[in-house]
Amino acid sequence: MVLLLVIVGCDNRLGNNRSEACEGKSTLNAQIHWADGFIVVYDISDHSSFLTAKAIVHLIRDLHLGTAKRDVESIIFLVGNKQDLCHMREVRYEEGQCLAVEFHCQFYEMSAAEHYQEVALIFSKMVQNAKLGSKAKERRRRPSGSKSMAKLINNVFGKRRKSV
């Protein structure tokens, strides 16, 4: 199980110039393909970080829906951080909640600075959900190649045929 944490904020931009931004996006695309769960964190006091988080959640859904090997919808937690700075809020709680509903995410708002226990709780919930998702995927897994081959051989040679 692999989890990907994406923190979007003033200090975490993809880059100042176009080549750095493209390189950052291609790295993110590669990471999205192998991850089983995602925690996307934005700053409630920075609306541009919310827009970037929205683009990332959209990208995750697009890449995972386009990947044939994905049987189970990816687990995404959308987290609004810096709740302690509510006096500087630029992203309404309802905006985050609507985005989470639109993209089938779990939504949380918290203050990592004031309540580190909430951070630990979110990570433990993510791990629990990812485990449940991987167990569901295992139940849907097709038989291995050797089992399929044994079944094929049995179908061809296992039945007794009447001689003509």
PDB file of N, CA and C in Angstrom, residues 59-123:
ATOM      1  N   LEU A  59      -7.039  15.666 -11.488  1.00  0.00           N
ATOM      2  CA  LEU A  59      -5.995  14.885 -12.157  1.00  0.00           C
ATOM      3  C   LEU A  59      -5.952  13.455 -11.615  1.00  0.00           C
ATOM      4  N   ILE A  60      -6.051  13.310 -10.301  1.00  0.00           N
ATOM      5  CA  ILE A  60      -6.051  11.973  -9.689  1.00  0.00           C
ATOM      6  C   ILE A  60      -7.218  11.156 -10.234  1.00  0.00           C
ATOM      7  N   ARG A  61      -8.397  11.725 -10.222  1.00  0.00           N
ATOM      8  CA  ARG A  61      -9.581  11.006 -10.722  1.00  0.00           C
ATOM      9  C   ARG A  61      -9.423  10.651 -12.203  1.00  0.00           C
ATOM     10  N   ASP A  62      -8.945  11.597 -13.015  1.00  0.00           N
ATOM     11  CA  ASP A  62      -8.766  11.330 -14.444  1.00  0.00           C
ATOM     12  C   ASP A  62      -7.762  10.214 -14.682  1.00  0.00           C
ATOM     13  N   LEU A  63      -6.619  10.280 -14.010  1.00  0.00           N
ATOM     14  CA  LEU A  63      -5.583   9.272 -14.233  1.00  0.00           C
ATOM     15  C   LEU A  63      -6.002   7.904 -13.726  1.00  0.00           C
ATOM     16  N   HIS A  64      -6.696   7.859 -12.602  1.00  0.00           N
ATOM     17  CA  HIS A  64      -7.083   6.555 -12.056  1.00  0.00           C
ATOM     18  C   HIS A  64      -8.279   5.955 -12.767  1.00  0.00           C
ATOM     19  N   LEU A  65      -9.193   6.774 -13.261  1.00  0.00           N
ATOM     20  CA  LEU A  65     -10.311   6.233 -14.029  1.00  0.00           C
ATOM     21  C   LEU A  65      -9.839   5.750 -15.395  1.00  0.00           C
ATOM     22  N   GLY A  66      -8.776   6.375 -15.907  1.00  0.00           N
ATOM     23  CA  GLY A  66      -8.236   5.975 -17.196  1.00  0.00           C
ATOM     24  C   GLY A  66      -7.329   4.765 -17.122  1.00  0.00           C
ATOM     25  N   THR A  67      -6.990   4.309 -15.936  1.00  0.00           N
ATOM     26  CA  THR A  67      -6.091   3.172 -15.768  1.00  0.00           C
ATOM     27  C   THR A  67      -6.936   1.915 -15.622  1.00  0.00           C
ATOM     28  N   ALA A  68      -6.813   1.013 -16.559  1.00  0.00           N
ATOM     29  CA  ALA A  68      -7.648  -0.190 -16.569  1.00  0.00           C
ATOM     30  C   ALA A  68      -7.417  -1.081 -15.352  1.00  0.00           C
ATOM     31  N   LYS A  69      -6.224  -1.047 -14.770  1.00  0.00           N
ATOM     32  CA  LYS A  69      -5.931  -1.939 -13.657  1.00  0.00           C
ATOM     33  C   LYS A  69      -6.623  -1.531 -12.360  1.00  0.00           C
ATOM     34  N   ARG A  70      -7.215  -0.360 -12.306  1.00  0.00           N
ATOM     35  CA  ARG A  70      -7.874   0.114 -11.087  1.00  0.00           C
ATOM     36  C   ARG A  70      -9.282  -0.443 -11.002  1.00  0.00           C
ATOM     37  N   ASP A  71      -9.501  -1.390 -10.076  1.00  0.00           N
ATOM     38  CA  ASP A  71     -10.835  -1.955  -9.871  1.00  0.00           C
ATOM     39  C   ASP A  71     -11.632  -1.119  -8.889  1.00  0.00           C
ATOM     40  N   VAL A  72     -10.941  -0.528  -7.940  1.00  0.00           N
ATOM     41  CA  VAL A  72     -11.584   0.195  -6.857  1.00  0.00           C
ATOM     42  C   VAL A  72     -11.262   1.675  -7.009  1.00  0.00           C
ATOM     43  N   GLU A  73     -12.236   2.524  -6.738  1.00  0.00           N
ATOM     44  CA  GLU A  73     -12.003   3.963  -6.814  1.00  0.00           C
ATOM     45  C   GLU A  73     -10.947   4.363  -5.787  1.00  0.00           C
ATOM     46  N   SER A  74     -10.038   5.213  -6.180  1.00  0.00           N
ATOM     47  CA  SER A  74      -8.961   5.650  -5.294  1.00  0.00           C
ATOM     48  C   SER A  74      -9.517   6.423  -4.104  1.00  0.00           C
ATOM     49  N   ILE A  75      -8.830   6.303  -2.989  1.00  0.00           N
ATOM     50  CA  ILE A  75      -9.231   6.989  -1.769  1.00  0.00           C
ATOM     51  C   ILE A  75      -8.523   8.337  -1.740  1.00  0.00           C
ATOM     52  N   ILE A  76      -9.319   9.398  -1.635  1.00  0.00           N
ATOM     53  CA  ILE A  76      -8.760  10.750  -1.570  1.00  0.00           C
ATOM     54  C   ILE A  76      -9.331  11.440  -0.349  1.00  0.00           C
ATOM     55  N   PHE A  77      -8.444  11.996   0.461  1.00  0.00           N
ATOM     56  CA  PHE A  77      -8.839  12.849   1.571  1.00  0.00           C
ATOM     57  C   PHE A  77      -8.485  14.271   1.173  1.00  0.00           C
ATOM     58  N   LEU A  78      -9.463  15.146   1.180  1.00  0.00           N
ATOM     59  CA  LEU A  78      -9.243  16.563   0.918  1.00  0.00           C
ATOM     60  C   LEU A  78      -9.240  17.264   2.270  1.00  0.00           C
ATOM     61  N   VAL A  79      -8.126  17.951   2.576  1.00  0.00           N
ATOM     62  CA  VAL A  79      -7.963  18.541   3.905  1.00  0.00           C
ATOM     63  C   VAL A  79      -7.693  20.033   3.788  1.00  0.00           C
ATOM     64  N   GLY A  80      -8.556  20.814   4.428  1.00  0.00           N
ATOM     65  CA  GLY A  80      -8.325  22.255   4.550  1.00  0.00           C
ATOM     66  C   GLY A  80      -7.544  22.499   5.829  1.00  0.00           C
ATOM     67  N   ASN A  81      -6.369  23.077   5.716  1.00  0.00           N
ATOM     68  CA  ASN A  81      -5.497  23.304   6.875  1.00  0.00           C
ATOM     69  C   ASN A  81      -5.512  24.783   7.273  1.00  0.00           C
ATOM     70  N   LYS A  82      -4.971  25.056   8.420  1.00  0.00           N
ATOM     71  CA  LYS A  82      -4.829  26.398   8.997  1.00  0.00           C
ATOM     72  C   LYS A  82      -6.173  26.951   9.472  1.00  0.00           C
ATOM     73  N   GLN A  83      -6.971  26.087  10.059  1.00  0.00           N
ATOM     74  CA  GLN A  83      -8.257  26.503  10.599  1.00  0.00           C
ATOM     75  C   GLN A  83      -8.089  27.544  11.705  1.00  0.00           C
ATOM     76  N   ASP A  84      -6.906  27.561  12.308  1.00  0.00           N
ATOM     77  CA  ASP A  84      -6.623  28.562  13.338  1.00  0.00           C
ATOM     78  C   ASP A  84      -6.533  29.974  12.757  1.00  0.00           C
ATOM     79  N   LEU A  85      -6.402  30.087  11.437  1.00  0.00           N
ATOM     80  CA  LEU A  85      -6.347  31.391  10.775  1.00  0.00           C
ATOM     81  C   LEU A  85      -7.690  31.723  10.124  1.00  0.00           C
ATOM     82  N   CYS A  86      -8.782  31.349  10.778  1.00  0.00           N
ATOM     83  CA  CYS A  86     -10.115  31.559  10.190  1.00  0.00           C
ATOM     84  C   CYS A  86     -10.406  33.036   9.947  1.00  0.00           C
ATOM     85  N   HIS A  87      -9.762  33.932  10.678  1.00  0.00           N
ATOM     86  CA  HIS A  87      -9.945  35.368  10.452  1.00  0.00           C
ATOM     87  C   HIS A  87      -9.354  35.807   9.112  1.00  0.00           C
ATOM     88  N   MET A  88      -8.487  34.966   8.524  1.00  0.00           N
ATOM     89  CA  MET A  88      -7.892  35.251   7.214  1.00  0.00           C
ATOM     90  C   MET A  88      -8.448  34.328   6.124  1.00  0.00           C
ATOM     91  N   ARG A  89      -9.537  33.651   6.425  1.00  0.00           N
ATOM     92  CA  ARG A  89     -10.111  32.637   5.533  1.00  0.00           C
ATOM     93  C   ARG A  89     -10.449  33.214   4.161  1.00  0.00           C
ATOM     94  N   GLU A  90      -9.998  32.494   3.107  1.00  0.00           N
ATOM     95  CA  GLU A  90     -10.348  32.830   1.726  1.00  0.00           C
ATOM     96  C   GLU A  90     -11.169  31.724   1.078  1.00  0.00           C
ATOM     97  N   VAL A  91     -11.155  30.539   1.689  1.00  0.00           N
ATOM     98  CA  VAL A  91     -11.891  29.392   1.155  1.00  0.00           C
ATOM     99  C   VAL A  91     -12.962  29.012   2.169  1.00  0.00           C
ATOM    100  N   ARG A  92     -14.212  29.137   1.756  1.00  0.00           N
ATOM    101  CA  ARG A  92     -15.309  28.781   2.657  1.00  0.00           C
ATOM    102  C   ARG A  92     -15.353  27.273   2.885  1.00  0.00           C
ATOM    103  N   TYR A  93     -15.803  26.878   4.045  1.00  0.00           N
ATOM    104  CA  TYR A  93     -15.946  25.455   4.398  1.00  0.00           C
ATOM    105  C   TYR A  93     -16.803  24.744   3.345  1.00  0.00           C
ATOM    106  N   GLU A  94     -17.868  25.403   2.908  1.00  0.00           N
ATOM    107  CA  GLU A  94     -18.795  24.816   1.932  1.00  0.00           C
ATOM    108  C   GLU A  94     -18.121  24.544   0.591  1.00  0.00           C
ATOM    109  N   GLU A  95     -17.157  25.389   0.206  1.00  0.00           N
ATOM    110  CA  GLU A  95     -16.435  25.166  -1.052  1.00  0.00           C
ATOM    111  C   GLU A  95     -15.657  23.849  -0.995  1.00  0.00           C
ATOM    112  N   GLY A  96     -14.964  23.636   0.115  1.00  0.00           N
ATOM    113  CA  GLY A  96     -14.222  22.387   0.279  1.00  0.00           C
ATOM    114  C   GLY A  96     -15.147  21.189   0.311  1.00  0.00           C
ATOM    115  N   GLN A  97     -16.250  21.329   1.017  1.00  0.00           N
ATOM    116  CA  GLN A  97     -17.222  20.249   1.130  1.00  0.00           C
ATOM    117  C   GLN A  97     -17.832  19.907  -0.238  1.00  0.00           C
ATOM    118  N   CYS A  98     -18.172  20.916  -1.023  1.00  0.00           N
ATOM    119  CA  CYS A  98     -18.740  20.687  -2.359  1.00  0.00           C
ATOM    120  C   CYS A  98     -17.739  19.992  -3.283  1.00  0.00           C
ATOM    121  N   LEU A  99     -16.484  20.411  -3.219  1.00  0.00           N
ATOM    122  CA  LEU A  99     -15.448  19.764  -4.031  1.00  0.00           C
ATOM    123  C   LEU A  99     -15.304  18.293  -3.636  1.00  0.00           C
ATOM    124  N   ALA A 100     -15.334  18.019  -2.343  1.00  0.00           N
ATOM    125  CA  ALA A 100     -15.217  16.644  -1.865  1.00  0.00           C
ATOM    126  C   ALA A 100     -16.384  15.788  -2.350  1.00  0.00           C
ATOM    127  N   VAL A 101     -17.575  16.336  -2.326  1.00  0.00           N
ATOM    128  CA  VAL A 101     -18.746  15.598  -2.800  1.00  0.00           C
ATOM    129  C   VAL A 101     -18.638  15.339  -4.303  1.00  0.00           C
ATOM    130  N   GLU A 102     -18.224  16.370  -5.035  1.00  0.00           N
ATOM    131  CA  GLU A 102     -18.111  16.255  -6.496  1.00  0.00           C
ATOM    132  C   GLU A 102     -17.139  15.146  -6.913  1.00  0.00           C
ATOM    133  N   PHE A 103     -16.026  15.021  -6.199  1.00  0.00           N
ATOM    134  CA  PHE A 103     -14.996  14.059  -6.582  1.00  0.00           C
ATOM    135  C   PHE A 103     -14.943  12.836  -5.664  1.00  0.00           C
ATOM    136  N   HIS A 104     -15.975  12.632  -4.865  1.00  0.00           N
ATOM    137  CA  HIS A 104     -16.073  11.462  -3.983  1.00  0.00           C
ATOM    138  C   HIS A 104     -14.864  11.353  -3.053  1.00  0.00           C
ATOM    139  N   CYS A 105     -14.574  12.440  -2.354  1.00  0.00           N
ATOM    140  CA  CYS A 105     -13.461  12.492  -1.399  1.00  0.00           C
ATOM    141  C   CYS A 105     -14.023  12.563   0.012  1.00  0.00           C
ATOM    142  N   GLN A 106     -13.194  12.221   0.970  1.00  0.00           N
ATOM    143  CA  GLN A 106     -13.533  12.512   2.353  1.00  0.00           C
ATOM    144  C   GLN A 106     -12.974  13.901   2.647  1.00  0.00           C
ATOM    145  N   PHE A 107     -13.724  14.704   3.392  1.00  0.00           N
ATOM    146  CA  PHE A 107     -13.340  16.092   3.615  1.00  0.00           C
ATOM    147  C   PHE A 107     -13.119  16.369   5.096  1.00  0.00           C
ATOM    148  N   TYR A 108     -12.036  17.083   5.378  1.00  0.00           N
ATOM    149  CA  TYR A 108     -11.719  17.498   6.749  1.00  0.00           C
ATOM    150  C   TYR A 108     -11.191  18.912   6.711  1.00  0.00           C
ATOM    151  N   GLU A 109     -11.435  19.642   7.801  1.00  0.00           N
ATOM    152  CA  GLU A 109     -10.790  20.928   8.028  1.00  0.00           C
ATOM    153  C   GLU A 109     -10.143  20.850   9.392  1.00  0.00           C
ATOM    154  N   MET A 110      -8.919  21.366   9.491  1.00  0.00           N
ATOM    155  CA  MET A 110      -8.185  21.240  10.740  1.00  0.00           C
ATOM    156  C   MET A 110      -7.112  22.314  10.855  1.00  0.00           C
ATOM    157  N   SER A 111      -6.451  22.313  12.003  1.00  0.00           N
ATOM    158  CA  SER A 111      -5.290  23.159  12.215  1.00  0.00           C
ATOM    159  C   SER A 111      -4.152  22.256  12.686  1.00  0.00           C
ATOM    160  N   ALA A 112      -3.213  21.994  11.797  1.00  0.00           N
ATOM    161  CA  ALA A 112      -2.079  21.142  12.158  1.00  0.00           C
ATOM    162  C   ALA A 112      -1.237  21.793  13.249  1.00  0.00           C
ATOM    163  N   ALA A 113      -1.207  23.124  13.282  1.00  0.00           N
ATOM    164  CA  ALA A 113      -0.407  23.844  14.279  1.00  0.00           C
ATOM    165  C   ALA A 113      -0.981  23.684  15.687  1.00  0.00           C
ATOM    166  N   GLU A 114      -2.289  23.638  15.795  1.00  0.00           N
ATOM    167  CA  GLU A 114      -2.912  23.593  17.113  1.00  0.00           C
ATOM    168  C   GLU A 114      -3.326  22.194  17.561  1.00  0.00           C
ATOM    169  N   HIS A 115      -3.614  21.312  16.613  1.00  0.00           N
ATOM    170  CA  HIS A 115      -4.141  19.992  16.972  1.00  0.00           C
ATOM    171  C   HIS A 115      -3.433  18.902  16.174  1.00  0.00           C
ATOM    172  N   TYR A 116      -2.238  18.528  16.593  1.00  0.00           N
ATOM    173  CA  TYR A 116      -1.485  17.501  15.882  1.00  0.00           C
ATOM    174  C   TYR A 116      -2.201  16.151  15.930  1.00  0.00           C
ATOM    175  N   GLN A 117      -3.087  15.957  16.938  1.00  0.00           N
ATOM    176  CA  GLN A 117      -3.820  14.699  17.044  1.00  0.00           C
ATOM    177  C   GLN A 117      -4.733  14.497  15.829  1.00  0.00           C
ATOM    178  N   GLU A 118      -5.274  15.586  15.295  1.00  0.00           N
ATOM    179  CA  GLU A 118      -6.127  15.489  14.110  1.00  0.00           C
ATOM    180  C   GLU A 118      -5.333  15.000  12.906  1.00  0.00           C
ATOM    181  N   VAL A 119      -4.079  15.425  12.814  1.00  0.00           N
ATOM    182  CA  VAL A 119      -3.211  14.964  11.722  1.00  0.00           C
ATOM    183  C   VAL A 119      -3.006  13.458  11.835  1.00  0.00           C
ATOM    184  N   ALA A 120      -2.697  12.992  13.026  1.00  0.00           N
ATOM    185  CA  ALA A 120      -2.497  11.558  13.244  1.00  0.00           C
ATOM    186  C   ALA A 120      -3.777  10.781  12.941  1.00  0.00           C
ATOM    187  N   LEU A 121      -4.916  11.328  13.322  1.00  0.00           N
ATOM    188  CA  LEU A 121      -6.203  10.671  13.078  1.00  0.00           C
ATOM    189  C   LEU A 121      -6.484  10.556  11.578  1.00  0.00           C
ATOM    190  N   ILE A 122      -6.201  11.603  10.831  1.00  0.00           N
ATOM    191  CA  ILE A 122      -6.423  11.570   9.383  1.00  0.00           C
ATOM    192  C   ILE A 122      -5.534  10.509   8.735  1.00  0.00           C
ATOM    193  N   PHE A 123      -4.276  10.446   9.139  1.00  0.00           N
ATOM    194  CA  PHE A 123      -3.378   9.429   8.580  1.00  0.00           C
ATOM    195  C   PHE A 123      -3.850   8.024   8.928  1.00  0.00           C
TER     196      PHE A 123
END
